[in-house]
Amino acid sequence: MSLLNKGGEGLRPAIRSPQNFVAGAFLVLAAAFVVFMLSGLPQGTLRAMGPAMVPRWTAIGIGLGGAVLVVLSFLKEGEALERWQLRGPFFVLASLILFAVTIRSVGFLVAAPLAMFTAGFGSREVRPIELAIFTVAMTVFCAVVFRVVLNQPLPMLILPALSIQF
Amino acid sequence: MDFLQNLAHGVVVAVSPINVLLCFAGCMLGTLIGVLPGIGPIATIAILLPMTFGLDPTAALIMLAGIYYGAQYGGSTASILLNIPGESSAVVTALDGHEMARQGRAGAALGISAIGSFIAGSIATVVIAALASPLASLALVFGPAEYFALMLTGLAFAVLLARGSVFKAIIMILIGVLLSTVGPDLTTGQLRLTFGAVWLADGIEIALLGMGLFGIAEVFRSLEHGEARQVKKTQIGTLLPSREELRASVKPILRGTLLGSILGILPGNGAVLAPYASYTLEKKLARQPGRFGRGAIEGVAGPESANNAGAQTSFIPLLTLGIPPNAVMALMVGAMTIHGIVPGPQIMTKMPDLFWGLIASMWMGNLMLLVINLPMVGLWVKLLNVPYRLMFVGIVIFCCIGVYSINSEPADILIMAALAVFGYALSKFNFEPAPLTLGFVLGRMMEENLRQALMISRGSFLTFVERPVAAFFILLAIVMLVVGILPSIRRGRDEVFVD
């Protein structure tokens, strides 16, 4: 990344648009990966297109586009990389994973509060007690609205030890 | 006046008590989710879609119509009160609408937005009813080559409409097409890019894309800002606009409706353009253009009507050609497919009850908005007063429930999470997600039509030039791309935002 950091040091940096450079490089790598993953599938002919034809050529198009972005990043002045705030995504992603893991095994009445309480810490202004109250209220609200009123297929509580499942 | 008879038949289907109730419920829930800041119609519909799975097809589509209009109206409410547009077309509403709210005229802004939407919706409903039959018969002469060329035109149009770099918009479309190829190849059934995972074997649901890119990713972006956004503690004021305000709004509403109806029919999400076009037009026609941006009611009435009319006529490409012109319509396709309905010209003849019932229900959805949402605006204001540190938690759990309800598949939540990270990255690198969604929406259909067209032409691309209709669309697509690259036109388009 040393190429990217030269930005403000007087000398003209080699990469003049770090944003385009990183995006382009990522696209080239991603496209190469997709083309590699498609290597086992037949492309067919134009008269009888195979399953790999469209994805492969689309990926090649994306890769070329990425390459152009990389080249442009050396030629044209562009924007610097933006800062990523990791706190929000970290807690929200953790909460999504928790929900995905627990919804089938213990059910909504456990999964929802767990996920919501975790997600809440993604905000810098989190107030744990307020969050806890909100979490409980929302769980009840969602259970009533989605399960009882709208009859959605949400498993509510699963406790195999007590053979509870509803 | 054949279509008026059909329309009347549709109204009969739509006003059965159960359908009215469902439309009401859809409208309420649509507004409830749609009013959440940053959540536009795409994410709202994606979240609420599973609720309609258990209903019979007509009832399901009627409820969806309610959700759709509720989501639209909820989005306008959030942009007027909070200046947080949930989607690009609500940006225009926020310009003068939020200014009106700051002057204590939020009620009038909300009122005129509902009234304008209702009028626009009513007129657009008639437009759909009148145009559906002739356009559907046009569809019969379309072969795969024509379909492919038409969709290509749609994509070119989306590039033209995208803000920012044209080049990046094209890359976004390609990524969308690539994502759409995940899953089984439609002809051979071979799995592509599923990495051996069972939960990717059916491909990626458009609803997941909607919630990931437009729901959770938006939460990530909003969390960066902290608690800056609060409802202005101003009076909502009277909901009915004054007599002068109404008089000033009549013509903008009618002009907006006309613009919206025309633009909505275009493939490639022309409806997004409608509010911008209407705003620019009203500003040009106004005696004192300086009032715009400072709380001019015409700047709310016109674009809101245009938006609603466009949202409605964008059903036309879907119902007549079977081509969804935007992500919302693609979600509708998803809902129809679940009920075994294949969108296209044959719906009208094979299922007249459903077809005309759906069209009539659009009108009913608009009426619902007027009847229930105006009196309930106080409730939505209270909801918007919930601090964002709690609100986003609600958004997250709604998305979880929405995703899980589609297939009862926990892995779908992880796909949504991955798409959300991707969406967040896109905004960090100044890529716009809208062209990606359109590429995704049209990708599979384009592949199938390309394959068939080339099969018929024995592998010769000349078929797209030799067939006059296809050649026309290809030419149109090229012209649009060229126009998109011309700097003078791009400058003119961005002007709307400058002042």
XYZ file of N, CA, C and O in Angstrom, chain B residues 258-345:
352
model
N -48.603 13.628 -16.775
C -48.329 13.359 -18.185
C -46.885 12.887 -18.379
O -46.615 11.846 -18.985
N -45.948 13.665 -17.794
C -44.530 13.306 -17.917
C -44.271 11.918 -17.361
O -43.613 11.080 -17.983
N -44.791 11.686 -16.157
C -44.555 10.417 -15.474
C -45.124 9.253 -16.267
O -44.485 8.210 -16.405
N -46.341 9.432 -16.800
C -46.976 8.339 -17.540
C -46.143 7.958 -18.750
O -45.966 6.781 -19.047
N -45.610 8.950 -19.447
C -44.828 8.658 -20.648
C -43.499 8.003 -20.274
O -43.124 6.959 -20.808
N -42.787 8.613 -19.312
C -41.457 8.102 -18.969
C -41.529 6.713 -18.345
O -40.629 5.895 -18.521
N -42.613 6.453 -17.600
C -42.734 5.168 -16.920
C -42.822 3.999 -17.887
O -42.429 2.888 -17.561
N -43.352 4.253 -19.078
C -43.531 3.158 -20.031
C -42.185 2.688 -20.587
O -42.024 1.527 -20.950
N -41.202 3.584 -20.632
C -39.913 3.231 -21.225
C -39.250 2.105 -20.453
O -39.298 2.064 -19.227
N -38.638 1.178 -21.168
C -37.880 0.148 -20.468
C -36.631 0.768 -19.860
O -36.203 1.836 -20.277
N -36.064 0.116 -18.851
C -34.836 0.651 -18.254
C -35.143 1.707 -17.229
O -34.387 2.648 -17.042
N -36.271 1.550 -16.551
C -36.593 2.402 -15.417
C -36.631 3.889 -15.778
O -36.018 4.713 -15.125
N -37.378 4.220 -16.815
C -37.553 5.618 -17.168
C -38.249 6.394 -16.067
O -38.109 7.609 -15.976
N -38.994 5.661 -15.212
C -39.757 6.336 -14.165
C -38.867 7.154 -13.235
O -39.313 8.168 -12.703
N -37.613 6.752 -13.043
C -36.733 7.524 -12.154
C -36.557 8.943 -12.649
O -36.304 9.859 -11.895
N -36.629 9.069 -13.971
C -36.380 10.360 -14.573
C -37.543 11.319 -14.318
O -37.361 12.540 -14.306
N -38.738 10.757 -14.113
C -39.956 11.564 -14.078
C -39.921 12.717 -13.063
O -40.201 13.853 -13.437
N -39.582 12.462 -11.794
C -39.585 13.582 -10.853
C -38.606 14.687 -11.246
O -38.933 15.868 -11.131
N -37.437 14.314 -11.740
C -36.447 15.316 -12.152
C -37.004 16.154 -13.291
O -36.931 17.380 -13.291
N -37.576 15.441 -14.295
C -38.113 16.140 -15.457
C -39.210 17.105 -15.022
O -39.238 18.264 -15.442
N -40.079 16.642 -14.145
C -41.185 17.484 -13.706
C -40.666 18.704 -12.941
O -41.129 19.825 -13.152
N -39.690 18.481 -12.065
C -39.152 19.587 -11.274
C -38.527 20.646 -12.192
O -38.770 21.842 -12.040
N -37.744 20.180 -13.160
C -37.102 21.109 -14.081
C -38.143 21.882 -14.871
O -38.036 23.095 -15.055
N -39.170 21.161 -15.327
C -40.218 21.798 -16.122
C -40.940 22.874 -15.305
O -41.120 24.009 -15.768
N -41.322 22.534 -14.083
C -42.053 23.496 -13.255
C -41.195 24.728 -12.983
O -41.683 25.849 -12.962
N -39.914 24.482 -12.766
C -39.019 25.600 -12.470
C -38.903 26.512 -13.684
O -38.874 27.738 -13.566
N -38.870 25.899 -14.877
C -38.767 26.698 -16.099
C -40.037 27.506 -16.329
O -39.994 28.639 -16.792
N -41.197 26.890 -16.018
C -42.469 27.540 -16.297
C -42.845 28.574 -15.234
O -43.688 29.422 -15.464
N -42.222 28.472 -14.063
C -42.641 29.319 -12.950
C -42.346 30.786 -13.244
O -41.380 31.122 -13.921
N -43.241 31.649 -12.709
C -43.008 33.075 -12.903
C -41.813 33.534 -12.064
O -41.045 34.378 -12.469
N -41.685 32.986 -10.868
C -40.511 33.331 -10.052
C -39.743 32.047 -9.742
O -39.966 31.440 -8.695
N -38.831 31.657 -10.629
C -38.109 30.390 -10.407
C -37.312 30.419 -9.096
O -36.972 29.376 -8.545
N -37.036 31.605 -8.595
C -36.255 31.708 -7.366
C -36.921 31.075 -6.166
O -36.263 30.722 -5.187
N -38.252 30.915 -6.224
C -38.946 30.316 -5.085
C -38.615 28.840 -4.941
O -38.774 28.265 -3.861
N -38.195 28.209 -6.037
C -37.921 26.776 -5.964
C -36.697 26.521 -5.081
O -35.702 27.220 -5.174
N -36.816 25.506 -4.240
C -35.764 25.261 -3.267
C -36.013 26.015 -1.982
O -35.334 25.817 -0.981
N -36.992 26.912 -1.995
C -37.320 27.644 -0.769
C -38.738 27.331 -0.311
O -39.378 28.141 0.350
N -39.244 26.168 -0.692
C -40.562 25.776 -0.208
C -41.683 26.063 -1.183
O -42.773 26.442 -0.781
N -41.424 25.897 -2.480
C -42.484 26.090 -3.468
C -43.334 24.832 -3.543
O -42.805 23.737 -3.722
N -44.639 25.005 -3.399
C -45.497 23.812 -3.363
C -45.531 23.118 -4.720
O -45.675 21.897 -4.805
N -45.324 23.886 -5.810
C -45.282 23.268 -7.133
C -44.131 22.269 -7.220
O -44.230 21.271 -7.931
N -43.056 22.540 -6.492
C -41.892 21.657 -6.508
C -42.131 20.353 -5.777
O -41.318 19.438 -5.840
N -43.241 20.267 -5.037
C -43.620 19.011 -4.399
C -44.722 18.349 -5.216
O -44.660 17.153 -5.510
N -45.707 19.152 -5.614
C -46.878 18.609 -6.304
C -46.483 17.943 -7.622
O -46.888 16.804 -7.893
N -45.681 18.636 -8.452
C -45.311 18.102 -9.761
C -44.527 16.803 -9.664
O -44.964 15.765 -10.163
N -43.353 16.837 -9.010
C -42.530 15.625 -8.953
C -43.221 14.440 -8.280
O -43.068 13.300 -8.730
N -44.004 14.712 -7.220
C -44.676 13.597 -6.552
C -45.689 12.939 -7.492
O -45.816 11.715 -7.529
N -46.418 13.753 -8.249
C -47.382 13.194 -9.204
C -46.646 12.433 -10.294
O -47.047 11.326 -10.675
N -45.559 13.030 -10.786
C -44.786 12.380 -11.842
C -44.254 11.040 -11.354
O -44.302 10.029 -12.057
N -43.773 11.047 -10.118
C -43.212 9.834 -9.536
C -44.260 8.732 -9.483
O -44.028 7.600 -9.881
N -45.447 9.095 -9.004
C -46.480 8.082 -8.843
C -47.001 7.591 -10.191
O -47.235 6.399 -10.372
N -47.187 8.536 -11.122
C -47.660 8.124 -12.446
C -46.637 7.193 -13.095
O -46.995 6.161 -13.673
N -45.348 7.546 -12.975
C -44.297 6.716 -13.563
C -44.227 5.350 -12.901
O -44.071 4.327 -13.559
N -44.366 5.349 -11.563
C -44.326 4.088 -10.831
C -45.428 3.177 -11.341
O -45.265 1.962 -11.438
N -46.542 3.784 -11.695
C -47.671 2.980 -12.103
C -47.566 2.508 -13.549
O -47.817 1.351 -13.837
N -47.183 3.424 -14.449
C -47.113 2.982 -15.841
C -45.923 2.059 -16.075
O -45.846 1.412 -17.108
N -44.996 1.973 -15.108
C -43.902 1.018 -15.300
C -44.418 -0.416 -15.192
O -43.692 -1.363 -15.468
N -45.683 -0.580 -14.809
C -46.299 -1.903 -14.872
C -46.528 -2.332 -16.329
O -46.658 -3.511 -16.626
N -46.599 -1.348 -17.238
C -46.969 -1.682 -18.617
C -45.965 -2.618 -19.297
O -46.362 -3.650 -19.843
N -44.648 -2.306 -19.255
C -43.715 -3.249 -19.889
C -43.805 -4.649 -19.276
O -43.664 -5.654 -19.970
N -44.079 -4.686 -17.961
C -44.163 -5.986 -17.285
C -45.401 -6.755 -17.739
O -45.322 -7.924 -18.105
N -46.541 -6.094 -17.747
C -47.785 -6.795 -18.038
C -47.950 -7.104 -19.529
O -48.616 -8.069 -19.885
N -47.358 -6.280 -20.388
C -47.569 -6.528 -21.813
C -46.433 -7.317 -22.441
O -46.661 -8.198 -23.252
N -45.182 -6.994 -22.080
C -44.049 -7.681 -22.700
C -43.422 -8.720 -21.778
O -42.618 -9.533 -22.204
N -43.767 -8.644 -20.486
C -43.143 -9.551 -19.533
C -41.750 -9.121 -19.135
O -40.995 -9.874 -18.548
N -41.385 -7.876 -19.462
C -40.060 -7.365 -19.097
C -40.193 -6.437 -17.902
O -40.836 -5.401 -17.993
N -39.582 -6.786 -16.762
C -39.638 -5.868 -15.633
C -38.696 -4.689 -15.870
O -37.515 -4.895 -16.121
N -39.204 -3.444 -15.835
C -38.330 -2.311 -16.135
C -37.492 -1.847 -14.952
O -36.618 -1.010 -15.131
N -37.733 -2.343 -13.773
C -36.912 -1.938 -12.618
C -36.995 -3.000 -11.533
O -37.679 -4.010 -11.677
N -36.283 -2.756 -10.436
C -36.190 -3.772 -9.389
C -37.536 -4.039 -8.730
O -37.848 -5.179 -8.375
N -38.334 -2.978 -8.568
C -39.640 -3.177 -7.937
C -40.487 -4.133 -8.771
O -41.107 -5.064 -8.255
N -40.472 -3.911 -10.096
C -41.256 -4.785 -10.968
C -40.689 -6.202 -10.974
O -41.426 -7.171 -11.119
N -39.369 -6.309 -10.814
C -38.771 -7.643 -10.748
C -39.264 -8.378 -9.508
O -39.496 -9.588 -9.535
N -39.452 -7.629 -8.417
C -40.010 -8.240 -7.213
C -41.437 -8.709 -7.478
O -41.860 -9.755 -6.995
N -42.172 -7.928 -8.268
C -43.536 -8.321 -8.631
C -43.503 -9.624 -9.438
O -44.335 -10.505 -9.250
N -42.520 -9.725 -10.348
C -42.375 -10.959 -11.110
C -42.162 -12.128 -10.158
O -42.779 -13.183 -10.290
N -41.292 -11.891 -9.153
C -41.028 -12.928 -8.163
C -42.321 -13.372 -7.505
O -42.593 -14.570 -7.370
N -43.144 -12.397 -7.112
C -44.402 -12.716 -6.449
C -45.329 -13.481 -7.379
O -45.972 -14.451 -6.991
N -45.367 -13.058 -8.641
C -46.247 -13.739 -9.598
C -45.786 -15.166 -9.830
O -46.594 -16.091 -9.886
N -44.451 -15.336 -9.975
C -43.928 -16.668 -10.261
C -44.285 -17.644 -9.149
O -44.613 -18.803 -9.402
N -44.204 -17.160 -7.897
C -44.561 -18.011 -6.762
C -45.980 -18.542 -6.932
O -46.293 -19.664 -6.553
N -46.848 -17.720 -7.491
C -48.239 -18.131 -7.672
C -48.471 -18.786 -9.031
O -49.608 -18.964 -9.442
N -47.386 -19.088 -9.743
C -47.519 -19.781 -11.010
C -47.979 -18.911 -12.164
O -48.500 -19.404 -13.158
N -47.810 -17.595 -12.023
C -48.205 -16.706 -13.112
C -46.955 -16.266 -13.855
O -45.999 -15.811 -13.235
N -46.937 -16.419 -15.176
C -45.820 -15.927 -15.963
C -46.227 -14.583 -16.567
O -47.165 -14.522 -17.355
N -45.542 -13.503 -16.166
C -45.943 -12.201 -16.692
C -45.733 -12.133 -18.197
O -44.768 -12.691 -18.715
N -46.625 -11.478 -18.885
C -46.501 -11.361 -20.328
C -47.855 -11.121 -20.952
O -48.857 -11.011 -20.245
N -47.859 -11.032 -22.275
C -49.105 -10.665 -22.955
C -50.242 -11.644 -22.708
O -51.400 -11.292 -22.830
